[in-house]
Tab-separated table of C-alpha atoms and ligand atoms in Angstrom:
chain	number	residue	atom	x	y	z
A	1	UNK	CA	144.945	91.793	131.124
A	2	UNK	CA	143.808	88.924	134.034
A	3	UNK	CA	140.138	89.424	132.983
A	4	UNK	CA	140.985	88.933	129.372
A	5	UNK	CA	142.947	85.673	130.454
A	6	UNK	CA	140.279	84.448	132.753
A	7	UNK	CA	137.461	84.459	130.343
A	8	UNK	CA	139.792	82.869	128.109
A	9	UNK	CA	138.969	78.851	126.865
A	10	UNK	CA	142.046	78.026	125.052
A	11	UNK	CA	144.973	76.493	126.711
A	12	UNK	CA	148.240	78.221	126.929
A	13	UNK	CA	150.037	81.941	126.311
A	14	UNK	CA	153.428	82.095	126.053
A	15	UNK	CA	154.697	85.983	126.864
A	16	UNK	CA	158.232	87.107	126.279
A	17	UNK	CA	159.508	90.695	126.469
A	18	UNK	CA	162.605	91.291	123.930
A	19	UNK	CA	164.722	93.695	125.231
A	20	UNK	CA	166.778	94.705	122.391
A	21	UNK	CA	163.839	95.969	120.528
A	22	UNK	CA	161.268	96.668	123.212
A	23	UNK	CA	158.986	93.847	121.590
A	24	UNK	CA	156.236	92.348	123.618
A	25	UNK	CA	155.983	88.621	121.394
A	26	UNK	CA	153.059	87.058	122.431
A	27	UNK	CA	152.240	83.084	121.142
A	28	UNK	CA	148.395	82.442	121.816
A	29	UNK	CA	148.084	78.612	121.632
A	30	UNK	CA	144.029	77.930	121.548
A	31	UNK	CA	143.652	74.648	121.125
A	32	UNK	CA	146.032	71.363	120.511
A	33	UNK	CA	142.853	68.861	120.318
A	34	UNK	CA	143.092	67.897	116.367
A	35	UNK	CA	146.873	69.289	116.185
A	36	UNK	CA	149.472	71.606	116.996
A	37	UNK	CA	148.328	75.428	116.891
A	38	UNK	CA	148.763	76.716	113.567
A	39	UNK	CA	148.353	80.150	112.439
A	40	UNK	CA	150.410	83.161	111.685
A	41	UNK	CA	152.511	85.835	113.688
A	42	UNK	CA	151.480	89.305	113.025
A	43	UNK	CA	153.524	92.494	114.071
A	44	UNK	CA	151.953	95.542	114.800
A	45	UNK	CA	152.429	98.828	117.001
A	46	UNK	CA	150.016	98.498	119.536
A	47	UNK	CA	149.056	101.232	122.274
A	48	UNK	CA	149.495	98.838	125.064
A	49	UNK	CA	150.820	95.378	125.550
A	50	UNK	CA	147.064	94.567	126.661
A	51	UNK	CA	145.647	94.992	123.097
A	52	UNK	CA	148.323	92.884	121.987
A	53	UNK	CA	147.226	90.184	124.200
A	54	UNK	CA	143.758	90.919	123.882
A	55	UNK	CA	144.239	90.263	120.183
A	56	UNK	CA	146.326	86.930	120.603
A	57	UNK	CA	143.705	85.548	122.754
A	58	UNK	CA	140.747	86.635	119.996
A	59	UNK	CA	142.903	85.677	116.832
A	60	UNK	CA	144.075	82.299	118.381
A	61	UNK	CA	140.518	81.482	118.971
A	62	UNK	CA	139.925	81.985	115.095
A	63	UNK	CA	142.271	80.070	114.307
A	64	UNK	CA	140.900	76.832	115.857
A	65	UNK	CA	137.463	77.337	114.470
A	66	UNK	CA	139.180	78.104	110.673
A	67	UNK	CA	141.620	75.214	110.571
A	68	UNK	CA	138.702	72.982	112.072
A	69	UNK	CA	136.148	73.422	109.299
A	70	UNK	CA	139.366	73.764	106.791
A	71	UNK	CA	139.741	70.091	107.799
A	72	UNK	CA	143.106	70.361	108.935
A	73	UNK	CA	145.496	68.266	111.344
A	74	UNK	CA	146.193	71.592	113.208
A	75	UNK	CA	144.709	73.555	116.068
A	76	UNK	CA	144.326	77.015	116.561
A	77	UNK	CA	147.571	79.179	117.216
A	78	UNK	CA	148.487	83.176	116.523
A	79	UNK	CA	151.392	84.855	117.620
A	80	UNK	CA	151.682	88.859	118.467
A	81	UNK	CA	154.748	90.777	118.032
A	82	UNK	CA	153.898	94.112	119.967
A	83	UNK	CA	157.086	96.306	118.276
A	84	UNK	CA	157.556	99.946	118.799
A	85	UNK	CA	157.724	100.860	115.105
A	86	UNK	CA	157.471	98.030	112.213
A	87	UNK	CA	160.696	97.606	111.213
A	88	UNK	CA	161.908	98.310	107.386
A	89	UNK	CA	161.464	94.872	105.050
A	90	UNK	CA	164.922	94.042	104.606
A	91	UNK	CA	167.020	95.815	107.488
A	92	UNK	CA	169.098	94.451	110.242
A	93	UNK	CA	166.796	95.223	112.748
A	94	UNK	CA	164.167	93.197	111.018
A	95	UNK	CA	166.235	90.110	110.965
A	96	UNK	CA	167.395	90.093	114.800
A	97	UNK	CA	163.822	90.364	115.657
A	98	UNK	CA	162.844	87.135	113.211
A	99	UNK	CA	165.729	85.596	114.309
A	100	UNK	CA	164.617	85.907	118.178
A	101	UNK	CA	160.889	84.982	117.382
A	102	UNK	CA	162.533	81.652	115.699
A	103	UNK	CA	164.130	81.003	118.986
A	104	UNK	CA	160.636	81.711	121.091
A	105	UNK	CA	158.818	79.711	118.554
A	106	UNK	CA	161.103	76.735	118.940
A	107	UNK	CA	161.207	76.823	122.533
A	108	UNK	CA	157.563	76.108	121.968
A	109	UNK	CA	158.513	72.399	120.807
A	110	UNK	CA	155.874	72.206	117.937
A	111	UNK	CA	153.042	73.113	119.883
A	112	UNK	CA	152.650	76.441	117.727
A	113	UNK	CA	153.525	75.733	114.142
A	114	UNK	CA	153.877	80.139	112.741
A	115	UNK	CA	153.462	81.614	109.554
A	116	UNK	CA	152.365	84.894	107.855
A	117	UNK	CA	150.093	87.281	109.208
A	118	UNK	CA	149.809	91.186	108.924
A	119	UNK	CA	153.378	92.865	108.479
A	120	UNK	CA	154.985	89.761	107.979
A	121	UNK	CA	155.915	87.531	104.851
A	122	UNK	CA	157.934	84.903	103.330
A	123	UNK	CA	161.012	86.752	103.336
A	124	UNK	CA	160.560	86.999	107.416
A	125	UNK	CA	159.920	83.523	107.779
A	126	UNK	CA	162.823	82.511	105.702
A	127	UNK	CA	164.862	84.307	108.859
A	128	UNK	CA	162.416	82.235	111.289
A	129	UNK	CA	163.225	78.734	109.711
A	130	UNK	CA	166.613	79.688	110.479
A	131	UNK	CA	165.954	79.258	114.165
A	132	UNK	CA	162.819	76.419	114.657
A	133	UNK	CA	161.119	74.303	111.784
A	134	UNK	CA	158.172	74.802	113.551
A	135	UNK	CA	156.756	77.268	110.401
A	136	UNK	CA	154.844	77.170	107.007
A	137	UNK	CA	154.930	79.829	104.284
A	138	UNK	CA	158.827	80.362	103.589
A	139	UNK	CA	159.525	81.345	100.108
A	140	UNK	CA	159.669	78.632	97.913
A	141	UNK	CA	163.417	79.168	97.465
A	142	UNK	CA	163.624	77.911	101.303
A	143	UNK	CA	161.557	75.219	100.785
A	144	UNK	CA	158.261	76.591	101.500
A	145	UNK	CA	154.880	77.510	99.993
A	146	UNK	CA	155.214	81.268	99.912
A	147	UNK	CA	152.883	83.832	99.958
A	148	UNK	CA	149.058	82.281	100.328
A	149	UNK	CA	147.424	85.329	99.030
A	150	UNK	CA	146.829	84.000	95.331
A	151	UNK	CA	144.956	80.569	97.138
A	152	UNK	CA	143.180	82.937	99.507
A	153	UNK	CA	141.636	84.606	96.404
A	154	UNK	CA	140.531	81.722	94.705
A	155	UNK	CA	138.962	80.447	97.988
A	156	UNK	CA	137.037	83.812	98.191
A	157	UNK	CA	136.093	82.996	94.972
A	158	UNK	CA	134.325	79.597	95.030
A	159	UNK	CA	132.696	81.316	98.280
A	160	UNK	CA	130.996	84.173	96.392
A	161	UNK	CA	130.343	81.653	94.067
A	162	UNK	CA	128.526	79.247	96.780
A	163	UNK	CA	127.010	82.368	98.472
A	164	UNK	CA	125.408	83.529	95.070
A	165	UNK	CA	124.037	80.058	94.525
A	166	UNK	CA	122.143	79.904	98.172
A	167	UNK	CA	120.796	83.912	97.433
A	168	UNK	CA	119.992	83.857	93.952
A	169	UNK	CA	120.081	80.441	93.145
A	170	UNK	CA	122.410	80.523	90.262
A	171	UNK	CA	126.726	80.333	91.315
A	172	UNK	CA	126.977	82.283	87.873
A	173	UNK	CA	128.816	85.411	88.019
A	174	UNK	CA	128.026	86.639	84.439
A	175	UNK	CA	126.624	90.439	85.350
A	176	UNK	CA	126.678	89.883	89.225
A	177	UNK	CA	128.081	93.273	90.897
A	178	UNK	CA	130.930	92.770	93.024
A	179	UNK	CA	132.276	95.624	95.496
A	180	UNK	CA	135.962	95.021	97.326
A	181	UNK	CA	137.166	96.373	99.865
A	182	UNK	CA	140.760	96.150	99.431
A	183	UNK	CA	142.759	95.511	96.650
A	184	UNK	CA	146.035	94.188	98.019
A	185	UNK	CA	147.241	90.653	97.582
A	186	UNK	CA	144.041	89.121	98.106
A	187	UNK	CA	141.536	91.720	97.059
A	188	UNK	CA	143.527	92.400	93.557
A	189	UNK	CA	143.872	88.342	92.674
A	190	UNK	CA	140.206	87.958	93.474
A	191	UNK	CA	139.361	91.074	91.004
A	192	UNK	CA	141.086	89.061	88.231
A	193	UNK	CA	139.775	85.908	89.025
A	194	UNK	CA	135.641	87.838	89.205
A	195	UNK	CA	136.651	89.546	86.159
A	196	UNK	CA	137.401	87.046	84.132
A	197	UNK	CA	134.055	85.217	85.004
A	198	UNK	CA	132.605	88.162	83.786
A	199	UNK	CA	131.250	90.308	86.963
A	200	UNK	CA	130.655	93.747	87.216
A	201	UNK	CA	133.408	95.419	89.563
A	202	UNK	CA	133.735	98.183	92.361
A	203	UNK	CA	136.921	98.549	93.644
A	204	UNK	CA	137.815	100.496	96.522
A	205	UNK	CA	140.970	100.813	98.760
A	206	UNK	CA	142.605	103.492	101.181
A	207	UNK	CA	145.410	104.002	98.638
A	208	UNK	CA	143.621	105.053	95.860
A	209	UNK	CA	146.086	104.794	93.174
A	210	UNK	CA	146.315	101.478	93.640
A	211	UNK	CA	142.436	100.873	93.375
A	212	UNK	CA	142.090	102.861	90.189
A	213	UNK	CA	145.360	101.131	88.329
A	214	UNK	CA	143.363	97.864	88.850
A	215	UNK	CA	140.112	99.089	87.709
A	216	UNK	CA	141.511	100.718	84.273
A	217	UNK	CA	143.135	97.350	83.830
A	218	UNK	CA	140.097	95.381	84.426
A	219	UNK	CA	137.335	98.059	82.894
A	220	UNK	CA	136.107	98.294	86.441
A	221	UNK	CA	134.522	101.123	88.782
A	222	UNK	CA	136.543	103.089	91.641
A	223	UNK	CA	134.889	104.675	94.631
A	224	UNK	CA	136.148	105.923	97.902
A	225	UNK	CA	137.319	103.721	100.535
A	226	UNK	CA	134.673	105.326	103.026
A	227	UNK	CA	131.866	105.139	100.542
A	228	UNK	CA	132.314	100.996	99.330
A	229	UNK	CA	130.601	99.762	102.825
A	230	UNK	CA	126.918	101.666	101.471
A	231	UNK	CA	127.998	101.142	97.428
A	232	UNK	CA	124.544	98.915	95.849
A	233	UNK	CA	125.733	95.261	94.651
A	234	UNK	CA	125.220	92.045	95.029
A	235	UNK	CA	127.910	90.810	96.723
A	236	UNK	CA	130.032	92.827	98.972
A	237	UNK	CA	133.886	91.405	99.497
A	238	UNK	CA	135.559	92.877	102.454
A	239	UNK	CA	139.348	92.297	101.477
A	240	UNK	CA	140.902	94.699	103.744
A	241	UNK	CA	140.953	94.893	108.081
A	242	UNK	CA	138.644	93.426	110.835
A	243	UNK	CA	135.681	94.897	112.091
A	244	UNK	CA	133.791	96.509	109.051
A	245	UNK	CA	130.636	94.416	109.586
A	246	UNK	CA	129.316	96.731	112.559
A	247	UNK	CA	126.341	98.419	114.348
A	248	UNK	CA	127.379	101.567	111.839
A	249	UNK	CA	127.470	100.069	108.471
A	250	UNK	CA	125.265	97.398	108.579
A	251	UNK	CA	122.299	99.937	108.333
A	252	UNK	CA	123.583	101.699	105.239
A	253	UNK	CA	124.840	98.544	103.297
A	254	UNK	CA	122.985	97.654	99.962
A	255	UNK	CA	124.253	94.226	99.311
A	256	UNK	CA	122.403	90.427	99.429
A	257	UNK	CA	125.993	89.085	100.670
A	258	UNK	CA	128.983	89.399	101.932
A	259	UNK	CA	131.958	87.065	101.190
A	260	UNK	CA	135.220	88.247	101.595
A	261	UNK	CA	138.704	87.450	102.806
A	262	UNK	CA	139.188	89.952	105.812
A	263	UNK	CA	139.864	88.141	109.653
A	264	UNK	CA	137.176	88.862	111.829
A	265	UNK	CA	134.422	91.165	109.990
A	266	UNK	CA	131.980	91.035	112.927
A	267	UNK	CA	132.926	93.690	114.774
A	268	UNK	CA	130.408	92.315	117.497
A	269	UNK	CA	128.918	88.556	117.529
A	270	UNK	CA	125.395	90.539	117.548
A	271	UNK	CA	126.380	91.867	113.968
A	272	UNK	CA	125.374	88.640	112.647
A	273	UNK	CA	121.893	88.846	113.616
A	274	UNK	CA	121.583	92.546	112.539
A	275	UNK	CA	122.917	91.470	108.667
A	276	UNK	CA	120.683	88.241	108.757
A	277	UNK	CA	117.566	90.622	109.975
A	278	UNK	CA	118.594	92.927	106.906
A	279	UNK	CA	118.109	90.149	104.920
A	280	UNK	CA	121.832	90.295	104.020
A	281	UNK	CA	123.775	86.316	103.622
A	282	UNK	CA	126.859	86.509	105.402
A	283	UNK	CA	129.750	84.101	104.355
A	284	UNK	CA	131.562	83.406	107.917
A	285	UNK	CA	134.997	85.136	107.359
A	286	UNK	CA	136.890	82.043	108.880
A	287	UNK	CA	135.489	79.605	106.602
A	288	UNK	CA	135.715	81.839	103.103
A	289	UNK	CA	139.452	83.101	103.720
A	290	UNK	CA	140.775	79.268	104.424
A	291	UNK	CA	142.721	79.222	101.096
A	292	UNK	CA	145.941	80.225	103.029
A	293	UNK	CA	145.752	77.645	105.566
A	294	UNK	CA	145.013	74.789	102.957
A	295	UNK	CA	147.681	76.296	100.394
A	296	UNK	CA	150.336	76.047	103.224
A	297	UNK	CA	149.444	72.659	105.136
A	298	UNK	CA	148.703	71.528	101.737
A	299	UNK	CA	151.461	71.846	100.275
A	300	UNK	CA	153.623	71.751	103.032
A	301	UNK	CA	152.738	68.772	105.073
A	302	UNK	CA	149.949	66.785	103.408
A	303	UNK	CA	151.960	66.004	100.473
A	304	UNK	CA	149.296	67.308	97.647
A	305	UNK	CA	149.598	68.030	94.043
A	306	UNK	CA	147.568	70.697	92.349
A	307	UNK	CA	144.966	68.686	91.995
A	308	UNK	CA	143.660	67.779	95.420
A	309	UNK	CA	145.113	72.077	95.953
A	310	UNK	CA	142.455	72.938	93.688
A	311	UNK	CA	139.769	70.494	94.517
A	312	UNK	CA	139.873	71.463	98.627
A	313	UNK	CA	139.638	75.414	97.351
A	314	UNK	CA	136.370	74.293	95.405
A	315	UNK	CA	135.464	72.850	98.989
A	316	UNK	CA	135.068	76.028	100.645
A	317	UNK	CA	132.290	76.536	98.304
A	318	UNK	CA	131.126	73.385	99.466
A	319	UNK	CA	131.626	73.777	103.390
A	320	UNK	CA	129.789	77.249	102.792
A	321	UNK	CA	126.593	75.711	101.209
A	322	UNK	CA	126.191	73.288	103.610
A	323	UNK	CA	126.711	76.352	106.520
A	324	UNK	CA	123.773	78.506	104.518
A	325	UNK	CA	121.412	75.041	104.454
A	326	UNK	CA	121.901	74.695	108.330
A	327	UNK	CA	121.378	78.040	109.082
A	328	UNK	CA	118.220	77.954	107.462
A	329	UNK	CA	116.946	74.711	108.414
A	330	UNK	CA	117.593	75.248	112.331
A	331	UNK	CA	117.121	79.404	112.709
A	332	UNK	CA	120.238	80.288	113.332
A	333	UNK	CA	122.772	82.902	111.695
A	334	UNK	CA	125.112	81.555	109.357
A	335	UNK	CA	128.279	82.714	111.788
A	336	UNK	CA	126.462	80.249	114.564
A	337	UNK	CA	126.062	77.763	112.083
A	338	UNK	CA	129.679	77.510	110.934
A	339	UNK	CA	131.017	77.850	114.644
A	340	UNK	CA	128.656	74.512	115.129
A	341	UNK	CA	130.724	72.869	112.289
A	342	UNK	CA	133.962	74.056	113.952
A	343	UNK	CA	132.830	72.833	117.061
A	344	UNK	CA	131.777	69.304	116.091
A	345	UNK	CA	135.091	68.293	114.041
A	346	UNK	CA	136.721	68.979	118.010
A	347	UNK	CA	134.324	67.164	120.155
A	348	UNK	CA	134.284	64.260	117.847
A	349	UNK	CA	138.218	64.346	117.903
A	350	UNK	CA	138.253	64.868	121.850
B	1	LIG	N1	147.015	86.598	102.400
B	1	LIG	C1	146.743	85.746	102.724
B	1	LIG	O1	146.221	84.790	102.459
B	1	LIG	C2	145.071	85.991	104.066
B	1	LIG	C3	144.712	84.717	104.489
B	1	LIG	C4	143.319	85.060	105.561
B	1	LIG	C5	143.052	86.060	105.704
B	1	LIG	N2	143.521	87.705	104.896
B	1	LIG	C6	143.099	88.547	105.361
B	1	LIG	O2	142.308	88.813	103.731
B	1	LIG	C7	142.902	90.503	104.060
B	1	LIG	C8	143.314	91.487	103.358
B	1	LIG	O3	144.792	90.367	103.041
B	1	LIG	P1	146.333	91.126	102.269
B	1	LIG	O4	147.271	89.686	102.336
B	1	LIG	O5	145.259	90.947	100.792
B	1	LIG	O6	146.525	91.953	102.680
B	1	LIG	P2	147.055	93.448	101.576
B	1	LIG	O7	148.041	94.297	103.383
B	1	LIG	O8	148.039	92.780	100.745
B	1	LIG	O9	146.058	94.364	101.016
B	1	LIG	C9	144.982	95.196	102.035
B	1	LIG	C10	144.820	96.237	101.294
B	1	LIG	O10	143.342	96.360	101.562
B	1	LIG	C11	143.857	98.213	101.655
B	1	LIG	N3	142.982	98.545	102.695
B	1	LIG	C12	143.469	99.112	104.255
B	1	LIG	N4	142.316	99.215	104.815
B	1	LIG	C13	141.516	99.565	104.145
B	1	LIG	C14	140.280	100.284	104.762
B	1	LIG	N5	139.516	100.792	105.536
B	1	LIG	N6	139.392	100.563	102.908
B	1	LIG	C15	140.099	99.722	101.681
B	1	LIG	N7	140.839	99.643	101.857
B	1	LIG	C16	141.517	99.250	102.922
B	1	LIG	C17	145.452	98.506	101.679
B	1	LIG	O11	145.789	99.631	101.052
B	1	LIG	C18	145.690	96.881	100.708
B	1	LIG	O12	145.747	97.829	99.407
B	1	LIG	C19	143.265	91.052	105.165
B	1	LIG	O13	142.032	91.351	106.357
B	1	LIG	C20	143.897	89.452	106.233
B	1	LIG	O14	143.750	89.207	107.550
B	1	LIG	C21	144.863	86.810	104.218
């Protein structure tokens, strides 16, 4: 635990053990150079509190990079609620936990602004908002911008277009083959957008029924969740979980482009080099999936209208084009080029 903290370059981690529920709460504020640390709260049963701490260190750093490249006036933060088991939606136990989490966020005096992440959503944030104003993503009925999944899907759609422009010389998606891993909130909406644009889709989900129903509706193909990483296609869109680009999967991949919504797609930094060596163009995840934070910050704190929002989501494609060009020019991976973009704004602000 101490080793993880020693090697972390962030600002602070605040910890609370919530005795009534046996929940370890960690809030990592990685950077406040560009503004308050902003990022979602992940609720999960971890093997140990050390694993939860490790996650908050890693995820809050990624939020600094994401908010920086998205040109938002926010730094990076993340919360992890390491629960013994995830309480059911709407249960009194969950409400109590969210109230206590809200008090914890309030005690940080705005250095951290919370939102939703894995296993948390607008209904939870409505409860959190009873205890703190440092929250984004409450439901529209409570004055918030609600679910950010659809905006994230729009951003990934623009990311795919930009990546195709770089890889194939055209952003046109008519006839392009795209395989989507995970058709939940983001993946299903992305599938609809790609289908409308004329792409040929292959869908996969651990919930096979969900993938099959969507495939039937869109006239798409469906494969097993284990098989999707190796499906021959122009574009692979990971929209399920992290770590899917690794030393085991990369040699099997048969795509030209990877662009998807999942956070932390690279299992290790070396995997960016592995992809490049195989001639696979990687759209760095935290740029491709920034539509969620853009949606929340734009509507809830920056006062954008729908036209401004659409332009900023489309801007994800322009940012990626710049990143691809910089990587090619400087002979570095797209992940390294993205990190440079993220750092440059923070250095300028300092
Ligand atoms: N929702 C957002 O605004 C947002 C923003 C940024 C990043 N992300 C990331 O994008 C990803 C998808 O988010 P979401 O909101 O759609 O989540 P979700 O939970 O709604 O959907 C995830 C889907 O992936 C499926 N899945 C899980 N493991 C799988 C596997 N190994 N193979 C195939 N399918 C699998 C699940 O069954 C589910 O249908 C997550 O990694 C999330 O962290 C989401």
